[in-house]
Coordinates of N, CA, C and O in Angstrom, one line a residue:
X986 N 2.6 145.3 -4.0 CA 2.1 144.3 -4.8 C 2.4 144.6 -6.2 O 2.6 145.8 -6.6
X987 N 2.6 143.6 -7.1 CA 3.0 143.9 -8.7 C 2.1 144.1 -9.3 O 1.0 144.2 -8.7
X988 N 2.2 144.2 -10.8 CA 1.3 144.7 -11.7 C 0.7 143.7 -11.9 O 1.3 142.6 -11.5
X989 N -0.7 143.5 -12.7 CA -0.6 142.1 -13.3 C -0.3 141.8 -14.6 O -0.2 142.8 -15.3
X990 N 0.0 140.8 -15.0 CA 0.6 140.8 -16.6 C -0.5 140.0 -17.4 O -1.3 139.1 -17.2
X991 N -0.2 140.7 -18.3 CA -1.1 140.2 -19.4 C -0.2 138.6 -20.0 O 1.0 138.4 -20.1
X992 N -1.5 137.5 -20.3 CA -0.6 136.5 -21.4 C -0.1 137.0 -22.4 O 0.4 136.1 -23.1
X993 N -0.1 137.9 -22.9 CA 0.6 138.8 -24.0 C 1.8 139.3 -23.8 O 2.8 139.3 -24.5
X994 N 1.6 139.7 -22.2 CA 3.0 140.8 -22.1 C 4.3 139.2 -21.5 O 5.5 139.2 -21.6
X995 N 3.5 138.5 -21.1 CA 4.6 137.0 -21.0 C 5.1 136.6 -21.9 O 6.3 136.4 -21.8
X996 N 4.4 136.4 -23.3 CA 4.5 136.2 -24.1 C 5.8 137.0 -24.7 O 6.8 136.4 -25.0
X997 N 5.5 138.3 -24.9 CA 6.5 139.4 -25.4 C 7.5 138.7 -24.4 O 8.2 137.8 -25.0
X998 N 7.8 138.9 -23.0 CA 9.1 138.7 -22.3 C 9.7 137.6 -22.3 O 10.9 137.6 -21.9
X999 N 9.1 136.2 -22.8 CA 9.6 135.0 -22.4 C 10.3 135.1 -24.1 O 11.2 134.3 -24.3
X1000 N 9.7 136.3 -25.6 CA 10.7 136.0 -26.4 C 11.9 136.6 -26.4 O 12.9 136.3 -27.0
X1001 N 11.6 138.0 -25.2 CA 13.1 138.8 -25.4 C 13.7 138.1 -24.6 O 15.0 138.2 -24.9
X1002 N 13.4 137.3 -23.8 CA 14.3 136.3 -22.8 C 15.1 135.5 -23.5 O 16.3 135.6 -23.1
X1003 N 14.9 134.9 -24.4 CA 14.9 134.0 -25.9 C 16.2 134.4 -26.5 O 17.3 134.1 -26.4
X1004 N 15.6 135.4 -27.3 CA 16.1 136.2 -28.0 C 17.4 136.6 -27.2 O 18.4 136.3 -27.9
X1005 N 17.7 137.2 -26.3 CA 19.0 137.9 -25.2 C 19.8 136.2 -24.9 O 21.1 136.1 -25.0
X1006 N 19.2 135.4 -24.7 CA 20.1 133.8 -24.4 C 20.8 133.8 -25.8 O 22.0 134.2 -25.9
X1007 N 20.0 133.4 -26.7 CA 20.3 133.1 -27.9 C 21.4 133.8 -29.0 O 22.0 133.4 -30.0
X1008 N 21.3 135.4 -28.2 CA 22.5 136.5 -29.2 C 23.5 135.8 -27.9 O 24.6 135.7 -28.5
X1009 N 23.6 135.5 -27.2 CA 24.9 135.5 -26.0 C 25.6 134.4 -27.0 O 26.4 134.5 -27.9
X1010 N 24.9 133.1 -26.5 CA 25.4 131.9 -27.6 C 25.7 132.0 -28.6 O 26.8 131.5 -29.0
X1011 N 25.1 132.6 -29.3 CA 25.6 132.9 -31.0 C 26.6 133.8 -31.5 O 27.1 134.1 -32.6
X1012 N 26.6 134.2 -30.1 CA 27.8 135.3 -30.5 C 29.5 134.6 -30.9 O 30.4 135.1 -31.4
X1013 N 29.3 133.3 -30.5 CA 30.5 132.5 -30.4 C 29.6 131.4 -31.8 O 28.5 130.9 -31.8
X1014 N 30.9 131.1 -33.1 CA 30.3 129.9 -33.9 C 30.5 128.2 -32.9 O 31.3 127.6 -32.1
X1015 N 29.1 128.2 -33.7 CA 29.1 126.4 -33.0 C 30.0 125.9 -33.1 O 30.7 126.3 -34.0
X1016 N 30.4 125.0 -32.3 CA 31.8 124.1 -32.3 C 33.1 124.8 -32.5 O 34.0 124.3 -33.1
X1017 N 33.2 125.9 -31.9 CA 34.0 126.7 -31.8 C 34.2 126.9 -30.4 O 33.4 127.2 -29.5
X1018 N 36.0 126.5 -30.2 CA 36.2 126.7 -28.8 C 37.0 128.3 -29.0 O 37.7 128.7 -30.0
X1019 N 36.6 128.9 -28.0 CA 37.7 129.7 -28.0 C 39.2 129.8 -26.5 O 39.1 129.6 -25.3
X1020 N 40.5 130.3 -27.2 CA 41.2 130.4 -26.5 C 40.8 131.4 -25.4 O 39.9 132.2 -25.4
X1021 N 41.9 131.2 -24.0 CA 42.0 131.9 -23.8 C 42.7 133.4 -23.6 O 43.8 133.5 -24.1
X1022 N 42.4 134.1 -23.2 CA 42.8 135.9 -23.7 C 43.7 136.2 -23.4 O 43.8 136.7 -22.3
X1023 N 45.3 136.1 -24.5 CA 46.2 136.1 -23.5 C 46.4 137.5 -22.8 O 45.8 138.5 -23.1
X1024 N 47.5 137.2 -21.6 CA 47.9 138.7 -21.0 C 48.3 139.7 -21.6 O 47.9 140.8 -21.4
X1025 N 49.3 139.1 -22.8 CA 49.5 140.3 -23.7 C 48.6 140.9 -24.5 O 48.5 142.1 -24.7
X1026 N 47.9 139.8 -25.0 CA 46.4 140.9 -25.4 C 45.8 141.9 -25.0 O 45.4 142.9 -25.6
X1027 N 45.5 141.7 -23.8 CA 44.7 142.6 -22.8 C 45.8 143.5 -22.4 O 45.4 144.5 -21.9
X1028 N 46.8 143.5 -22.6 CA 48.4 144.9 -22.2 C 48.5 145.5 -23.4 O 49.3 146.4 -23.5
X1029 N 47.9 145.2 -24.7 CA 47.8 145.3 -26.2 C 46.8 146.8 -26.0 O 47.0 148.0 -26.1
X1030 N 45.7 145.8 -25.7 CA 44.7 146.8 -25.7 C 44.7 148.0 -24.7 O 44.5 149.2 -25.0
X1031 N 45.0 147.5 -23.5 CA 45.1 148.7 -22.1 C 45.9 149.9 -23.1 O 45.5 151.0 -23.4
X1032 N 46.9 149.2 -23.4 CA 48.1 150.8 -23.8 C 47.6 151.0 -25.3 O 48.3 151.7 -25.9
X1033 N 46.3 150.5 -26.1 CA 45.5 151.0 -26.9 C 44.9 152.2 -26.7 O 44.8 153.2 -27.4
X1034 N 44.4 151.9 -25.3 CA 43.2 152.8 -25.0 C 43.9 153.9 -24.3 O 43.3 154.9 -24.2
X1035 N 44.9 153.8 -23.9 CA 45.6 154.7 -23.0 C 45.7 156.0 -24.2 O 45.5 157.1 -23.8
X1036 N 45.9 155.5 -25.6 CA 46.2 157.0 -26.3 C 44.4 157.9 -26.5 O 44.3 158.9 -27.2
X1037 N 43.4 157.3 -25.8 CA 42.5 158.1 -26.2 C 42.7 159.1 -25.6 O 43.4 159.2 -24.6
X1038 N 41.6 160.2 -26.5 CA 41.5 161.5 -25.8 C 41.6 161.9 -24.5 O 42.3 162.7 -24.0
X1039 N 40.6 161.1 -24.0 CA 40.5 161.3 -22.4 C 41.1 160.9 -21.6 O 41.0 161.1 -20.4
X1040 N 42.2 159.9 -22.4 CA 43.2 159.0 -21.4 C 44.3 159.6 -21.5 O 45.0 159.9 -20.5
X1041 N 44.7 160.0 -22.8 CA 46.0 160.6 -23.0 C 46.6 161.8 -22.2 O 46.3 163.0 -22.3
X1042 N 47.4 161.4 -21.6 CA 48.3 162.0 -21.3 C 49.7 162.3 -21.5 O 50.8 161.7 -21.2
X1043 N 49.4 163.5 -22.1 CA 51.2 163.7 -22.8 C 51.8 163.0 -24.1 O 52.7 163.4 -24.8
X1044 N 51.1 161.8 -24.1 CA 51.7 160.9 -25.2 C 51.7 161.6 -26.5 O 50.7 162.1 -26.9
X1045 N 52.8 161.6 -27.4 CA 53.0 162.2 -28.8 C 51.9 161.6 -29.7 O 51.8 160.4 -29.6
X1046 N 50.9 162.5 -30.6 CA 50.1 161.9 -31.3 C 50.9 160.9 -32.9 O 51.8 161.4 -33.5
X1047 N 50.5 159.7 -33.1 CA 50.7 159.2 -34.0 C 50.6 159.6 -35.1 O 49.8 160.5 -35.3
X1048 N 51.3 159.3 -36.2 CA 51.1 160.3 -37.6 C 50.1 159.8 -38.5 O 49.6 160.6 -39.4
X1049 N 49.7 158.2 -38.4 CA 48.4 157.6 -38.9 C 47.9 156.4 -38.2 O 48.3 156.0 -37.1
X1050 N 47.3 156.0 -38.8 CA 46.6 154.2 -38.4 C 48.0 153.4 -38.0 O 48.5 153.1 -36.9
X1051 N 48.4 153.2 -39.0 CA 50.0 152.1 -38.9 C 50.8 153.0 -37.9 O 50.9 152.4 -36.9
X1052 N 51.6 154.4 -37.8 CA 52.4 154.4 -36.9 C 51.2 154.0 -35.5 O 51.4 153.0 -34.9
X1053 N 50.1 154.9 -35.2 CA 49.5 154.0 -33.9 C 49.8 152.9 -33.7 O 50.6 152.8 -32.8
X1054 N 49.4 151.7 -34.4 CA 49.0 150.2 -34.1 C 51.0 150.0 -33.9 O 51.2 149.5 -32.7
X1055 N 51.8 150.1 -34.4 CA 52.9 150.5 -34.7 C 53.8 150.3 -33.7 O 54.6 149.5 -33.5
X1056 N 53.0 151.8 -32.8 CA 53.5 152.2 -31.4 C 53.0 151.5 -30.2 O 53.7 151.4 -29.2
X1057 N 51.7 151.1 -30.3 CA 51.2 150.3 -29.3 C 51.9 149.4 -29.4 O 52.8 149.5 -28.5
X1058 N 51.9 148.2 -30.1 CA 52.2 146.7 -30.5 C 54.2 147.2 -29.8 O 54.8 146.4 -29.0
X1059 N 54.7 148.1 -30.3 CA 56.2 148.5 -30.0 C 56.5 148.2 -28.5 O 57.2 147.4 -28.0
X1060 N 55.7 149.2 -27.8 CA 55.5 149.3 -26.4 C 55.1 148.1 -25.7 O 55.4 148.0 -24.5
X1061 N 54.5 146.9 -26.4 CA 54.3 146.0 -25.4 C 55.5 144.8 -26.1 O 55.3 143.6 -25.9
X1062 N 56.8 145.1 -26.8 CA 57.6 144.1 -27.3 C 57.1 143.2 -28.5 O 57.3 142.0 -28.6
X1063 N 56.5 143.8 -29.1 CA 56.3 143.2 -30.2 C 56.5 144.4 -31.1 O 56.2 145.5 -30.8
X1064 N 57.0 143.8 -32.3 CA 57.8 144.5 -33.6 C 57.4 144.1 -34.6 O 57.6 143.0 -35.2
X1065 N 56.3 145.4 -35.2 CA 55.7 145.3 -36.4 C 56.2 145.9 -37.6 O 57.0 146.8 -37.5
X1066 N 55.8 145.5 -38.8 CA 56.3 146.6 -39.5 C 56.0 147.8 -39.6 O 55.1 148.1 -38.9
X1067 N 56.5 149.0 -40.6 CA 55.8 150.0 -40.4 C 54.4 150.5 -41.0 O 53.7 151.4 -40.5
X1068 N 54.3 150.0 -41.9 CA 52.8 150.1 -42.9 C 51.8 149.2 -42.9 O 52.1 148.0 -42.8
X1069 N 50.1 149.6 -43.1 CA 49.4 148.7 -42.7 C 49.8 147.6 -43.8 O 50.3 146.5 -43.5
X1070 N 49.6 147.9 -45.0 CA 50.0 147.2 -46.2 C 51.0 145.7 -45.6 O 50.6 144.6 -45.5
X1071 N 52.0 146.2 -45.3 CA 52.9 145.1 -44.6 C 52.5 144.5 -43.2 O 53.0 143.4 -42.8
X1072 N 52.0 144.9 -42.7 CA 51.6 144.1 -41.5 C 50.4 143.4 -41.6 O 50.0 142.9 -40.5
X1073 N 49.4 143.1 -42.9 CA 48.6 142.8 -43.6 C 49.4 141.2 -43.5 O 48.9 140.1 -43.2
X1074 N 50.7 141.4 -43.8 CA 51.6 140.3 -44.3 C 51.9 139.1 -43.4 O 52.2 137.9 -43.6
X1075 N 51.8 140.0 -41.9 CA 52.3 139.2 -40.6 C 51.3 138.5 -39.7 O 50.1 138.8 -39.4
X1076 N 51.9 137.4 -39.4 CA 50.9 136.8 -38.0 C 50.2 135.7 -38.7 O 50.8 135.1 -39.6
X1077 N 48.7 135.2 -38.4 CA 48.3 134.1 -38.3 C 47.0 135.4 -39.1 O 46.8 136.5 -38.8
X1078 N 46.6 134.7 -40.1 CA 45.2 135.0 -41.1 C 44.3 134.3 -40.1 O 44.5 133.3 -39.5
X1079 N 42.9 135.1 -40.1 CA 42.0 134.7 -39.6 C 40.7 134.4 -40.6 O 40.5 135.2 -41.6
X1080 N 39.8 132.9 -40.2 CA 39.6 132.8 -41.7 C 37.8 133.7 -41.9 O 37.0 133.6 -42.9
X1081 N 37.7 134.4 -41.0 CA 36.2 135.1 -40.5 C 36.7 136.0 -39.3 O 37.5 135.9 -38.4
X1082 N 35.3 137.3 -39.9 CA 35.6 138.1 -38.7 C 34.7 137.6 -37.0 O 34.7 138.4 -36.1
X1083 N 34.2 136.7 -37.1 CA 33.8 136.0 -36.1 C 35.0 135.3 -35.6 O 34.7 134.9 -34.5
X1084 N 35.9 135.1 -35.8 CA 36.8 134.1 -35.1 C 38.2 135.4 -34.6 O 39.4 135.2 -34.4
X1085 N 37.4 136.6 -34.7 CA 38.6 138.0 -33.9 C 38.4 137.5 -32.4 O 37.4 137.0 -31.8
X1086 N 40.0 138.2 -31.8 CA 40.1 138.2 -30.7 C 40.5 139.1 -30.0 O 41.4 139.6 -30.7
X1087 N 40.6 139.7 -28.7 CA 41.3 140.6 -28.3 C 43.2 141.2 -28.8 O 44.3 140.7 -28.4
X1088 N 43.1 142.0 -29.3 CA 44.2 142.3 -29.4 C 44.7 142.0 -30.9 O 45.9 142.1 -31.3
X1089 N 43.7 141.6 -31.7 CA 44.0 140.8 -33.3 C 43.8 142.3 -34.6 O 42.8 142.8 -35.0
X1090 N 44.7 142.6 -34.8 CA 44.8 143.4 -36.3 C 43.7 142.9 -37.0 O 43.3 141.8 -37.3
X1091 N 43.3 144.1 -37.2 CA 41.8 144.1 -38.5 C 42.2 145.4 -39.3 O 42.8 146.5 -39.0
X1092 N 41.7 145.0 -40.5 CA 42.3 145.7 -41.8 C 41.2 146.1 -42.3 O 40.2 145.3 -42.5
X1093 N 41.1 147.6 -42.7 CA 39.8 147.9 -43.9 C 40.6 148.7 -45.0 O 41.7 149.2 -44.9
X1094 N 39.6 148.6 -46.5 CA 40.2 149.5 -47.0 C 40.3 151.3 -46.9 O 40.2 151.7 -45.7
X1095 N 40.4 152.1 -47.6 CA 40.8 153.3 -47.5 C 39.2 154.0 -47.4 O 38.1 153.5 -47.0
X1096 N 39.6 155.2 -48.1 CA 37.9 155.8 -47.9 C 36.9 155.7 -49.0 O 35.9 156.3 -49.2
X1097 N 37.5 154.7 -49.7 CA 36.5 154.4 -50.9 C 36.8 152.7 -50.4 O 37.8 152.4 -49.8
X1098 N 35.9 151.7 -50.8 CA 36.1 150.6 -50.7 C 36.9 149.7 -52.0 O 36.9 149.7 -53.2
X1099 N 37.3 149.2 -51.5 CA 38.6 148.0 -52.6 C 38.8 147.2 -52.0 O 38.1 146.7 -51.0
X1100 N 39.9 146.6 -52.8 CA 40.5 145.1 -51.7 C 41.6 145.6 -51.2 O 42.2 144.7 -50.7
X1101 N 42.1 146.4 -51.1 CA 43.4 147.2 -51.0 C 43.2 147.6 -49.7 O 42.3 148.2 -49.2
X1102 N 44.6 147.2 -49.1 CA 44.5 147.9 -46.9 C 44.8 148.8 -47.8 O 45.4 148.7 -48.9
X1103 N 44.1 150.2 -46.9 CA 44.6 151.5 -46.6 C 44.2 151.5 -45.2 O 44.7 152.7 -45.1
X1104 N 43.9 151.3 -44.2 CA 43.7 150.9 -42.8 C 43.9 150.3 -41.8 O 43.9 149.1 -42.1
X1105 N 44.0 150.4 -40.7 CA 44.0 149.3 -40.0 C 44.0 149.8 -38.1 O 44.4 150.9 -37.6
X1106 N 43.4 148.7 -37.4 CA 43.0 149.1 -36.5 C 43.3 147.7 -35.1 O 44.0 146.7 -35.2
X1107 N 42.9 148.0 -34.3 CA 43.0 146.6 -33.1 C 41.8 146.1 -32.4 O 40.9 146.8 -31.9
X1108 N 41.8 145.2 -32.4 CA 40.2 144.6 -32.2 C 40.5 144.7 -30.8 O 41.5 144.4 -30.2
X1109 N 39.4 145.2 -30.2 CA 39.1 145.5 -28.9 C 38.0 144.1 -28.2 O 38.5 143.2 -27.5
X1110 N 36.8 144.2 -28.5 CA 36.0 142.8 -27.9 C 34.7 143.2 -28.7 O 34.6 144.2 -29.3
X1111 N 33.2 142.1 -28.7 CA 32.1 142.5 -29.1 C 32.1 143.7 -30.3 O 31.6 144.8 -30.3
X1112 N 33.0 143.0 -31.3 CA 32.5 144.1 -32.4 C 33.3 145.9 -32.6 O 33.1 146.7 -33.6
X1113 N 34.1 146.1 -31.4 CA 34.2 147.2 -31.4 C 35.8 147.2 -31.8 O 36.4 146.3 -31.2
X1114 N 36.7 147.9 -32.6 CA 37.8 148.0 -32.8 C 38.8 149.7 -32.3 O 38.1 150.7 -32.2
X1115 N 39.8 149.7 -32.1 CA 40.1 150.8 -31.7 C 41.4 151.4 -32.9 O 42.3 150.6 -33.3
X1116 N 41.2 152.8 -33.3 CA 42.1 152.9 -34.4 C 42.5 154.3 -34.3 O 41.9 155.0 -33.5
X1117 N 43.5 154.8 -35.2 CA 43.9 156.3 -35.5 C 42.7 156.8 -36.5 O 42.9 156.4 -37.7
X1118 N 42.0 157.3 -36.3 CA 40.9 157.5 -37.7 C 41.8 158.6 -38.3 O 42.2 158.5 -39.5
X1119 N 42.1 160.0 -37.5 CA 42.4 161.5 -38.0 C 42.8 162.0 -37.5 O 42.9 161.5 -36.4
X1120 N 43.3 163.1 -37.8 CA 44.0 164.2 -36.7 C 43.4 164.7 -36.0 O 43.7 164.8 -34.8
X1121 N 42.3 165.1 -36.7 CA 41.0 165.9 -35.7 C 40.1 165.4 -34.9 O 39.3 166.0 -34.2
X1122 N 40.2 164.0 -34.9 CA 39.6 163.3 -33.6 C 40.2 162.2 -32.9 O 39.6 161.6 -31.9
X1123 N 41.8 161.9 -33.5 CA 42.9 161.0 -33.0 C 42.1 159.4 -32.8 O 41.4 158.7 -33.5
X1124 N 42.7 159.5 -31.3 CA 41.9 157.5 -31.7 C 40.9 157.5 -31.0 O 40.6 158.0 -29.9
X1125 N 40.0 156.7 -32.1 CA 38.6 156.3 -31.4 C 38.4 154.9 -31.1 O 39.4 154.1 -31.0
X1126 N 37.0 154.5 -30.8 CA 36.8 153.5 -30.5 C 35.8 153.2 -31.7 O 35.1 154.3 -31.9
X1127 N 35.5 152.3 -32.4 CA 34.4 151.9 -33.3 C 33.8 151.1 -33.6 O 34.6 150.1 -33.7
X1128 N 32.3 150.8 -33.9 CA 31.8 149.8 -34.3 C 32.1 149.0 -35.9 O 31.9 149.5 -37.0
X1129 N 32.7 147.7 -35.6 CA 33.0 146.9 -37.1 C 31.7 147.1 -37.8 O 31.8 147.0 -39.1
X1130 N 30.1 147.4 -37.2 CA 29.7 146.8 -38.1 C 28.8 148.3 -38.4 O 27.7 148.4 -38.8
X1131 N 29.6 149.1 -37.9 CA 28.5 150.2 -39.1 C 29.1 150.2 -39.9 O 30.3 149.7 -39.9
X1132 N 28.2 150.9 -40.9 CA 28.1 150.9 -42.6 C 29.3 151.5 -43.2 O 29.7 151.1 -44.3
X1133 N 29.6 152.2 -42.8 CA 31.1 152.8 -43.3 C 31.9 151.6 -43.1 O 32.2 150.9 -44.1
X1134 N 32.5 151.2 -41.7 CA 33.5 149.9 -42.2 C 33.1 148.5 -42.0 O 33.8 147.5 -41.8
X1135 N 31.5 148.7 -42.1 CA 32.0 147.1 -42.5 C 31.8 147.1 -44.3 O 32.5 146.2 -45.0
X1136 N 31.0 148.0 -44.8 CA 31.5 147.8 -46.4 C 32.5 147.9 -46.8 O 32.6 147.8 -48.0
X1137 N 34.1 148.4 -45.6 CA 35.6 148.6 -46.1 C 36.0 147.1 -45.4 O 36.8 146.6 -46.2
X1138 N 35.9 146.5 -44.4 CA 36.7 145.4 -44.1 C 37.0 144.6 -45.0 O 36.4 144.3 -46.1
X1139 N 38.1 144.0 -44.4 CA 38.9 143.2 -45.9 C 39.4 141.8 -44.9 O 39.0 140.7 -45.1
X1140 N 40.2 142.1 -44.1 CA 40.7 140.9 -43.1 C 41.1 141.3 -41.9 O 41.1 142.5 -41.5
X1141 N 41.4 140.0 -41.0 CA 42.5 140.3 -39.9 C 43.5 139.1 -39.6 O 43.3 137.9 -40.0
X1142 N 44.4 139.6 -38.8 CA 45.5 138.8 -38.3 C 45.6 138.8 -37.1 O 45.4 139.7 -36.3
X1143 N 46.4 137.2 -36.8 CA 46.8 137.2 -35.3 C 48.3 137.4 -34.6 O 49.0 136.4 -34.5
X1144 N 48.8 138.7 -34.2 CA 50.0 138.7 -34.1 C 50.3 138.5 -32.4 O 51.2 138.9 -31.6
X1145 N 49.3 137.8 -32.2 CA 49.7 137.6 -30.6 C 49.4 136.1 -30.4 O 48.3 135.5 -30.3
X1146 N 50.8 135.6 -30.3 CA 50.8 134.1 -29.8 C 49.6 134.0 -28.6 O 49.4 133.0 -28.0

């Protein structure tokens, strides 16, 4: 037999119920359709994640942010430039970081905040992006919106038709 519930404790669950509908929906802007995810995106990201730690196997480590993103984007036929600065330059501007998509260049500044890329990384899904941070911990996975980069973000691009 169940517990019984208090009208209070319904109360509480019918707003986290609420509340959990409401982040799903909103996670997308109103009147906003979105595309769908192309294949290459998703082969963008796979051979993203392939250079993590745990995945890596054998693969030569990258010498920063730009040669990574670099080598990935290389490996799936697409030809970037070499520096984040210039590949800042390429693709389709996105006009909000709400309107990122799998596989889309996102740009922050360096280790002090400016308008200036010194960064750059690949948007993975929900907020999280994948990048070269360092030598000493190679590529990670990260959240856009802790405090460290979301006070550095600056833009992103779409280099995937």
């Amino acid at each position: 037999m169940g517990q019984a519930r208090s009208p209070r404790h319904e109360v509480v669950l019918a707003a986290a119920l609420a509340l959990a509908l409401s982040g799903c929906a909103g996670a997308q802007r109103r009147g906003a359709t979105r595309r769908p995810i192309p294949p290459l995106a998703k082969a963008v990201v796979r051979t993203a994640k392939s250079y993590l730690p745990e995945e890596e196997k054998g693969r030569k480590l990258p010498k920063d942010c730009s040669d990574y993103v670099h080598a990935v984007f290389k490996e799936n036929g697409i030809e970037l430039p070499r520096t984040s600065l210039e590949m800042a330059r390429r693709g389709e501007p996105l006009a909000s970081s709400g309107d990122l998509q799998m596989g889309d260049l996102v740009f922050f500044s360096g280790s002090k905040p400016s308008s200036t890329v010194g960064h750059i990384g690949i948007y993975v899904n929900n907020g999280i992006f994948i990048h070269f941070a360092k030598e000493e911990t190679g590529v990670t996975m990260e959240s856009m919106y802790s405090d460290y980069y979301r006070k550095r973000y600056l833009k992103a691009r779409r280099v995937i038709p």
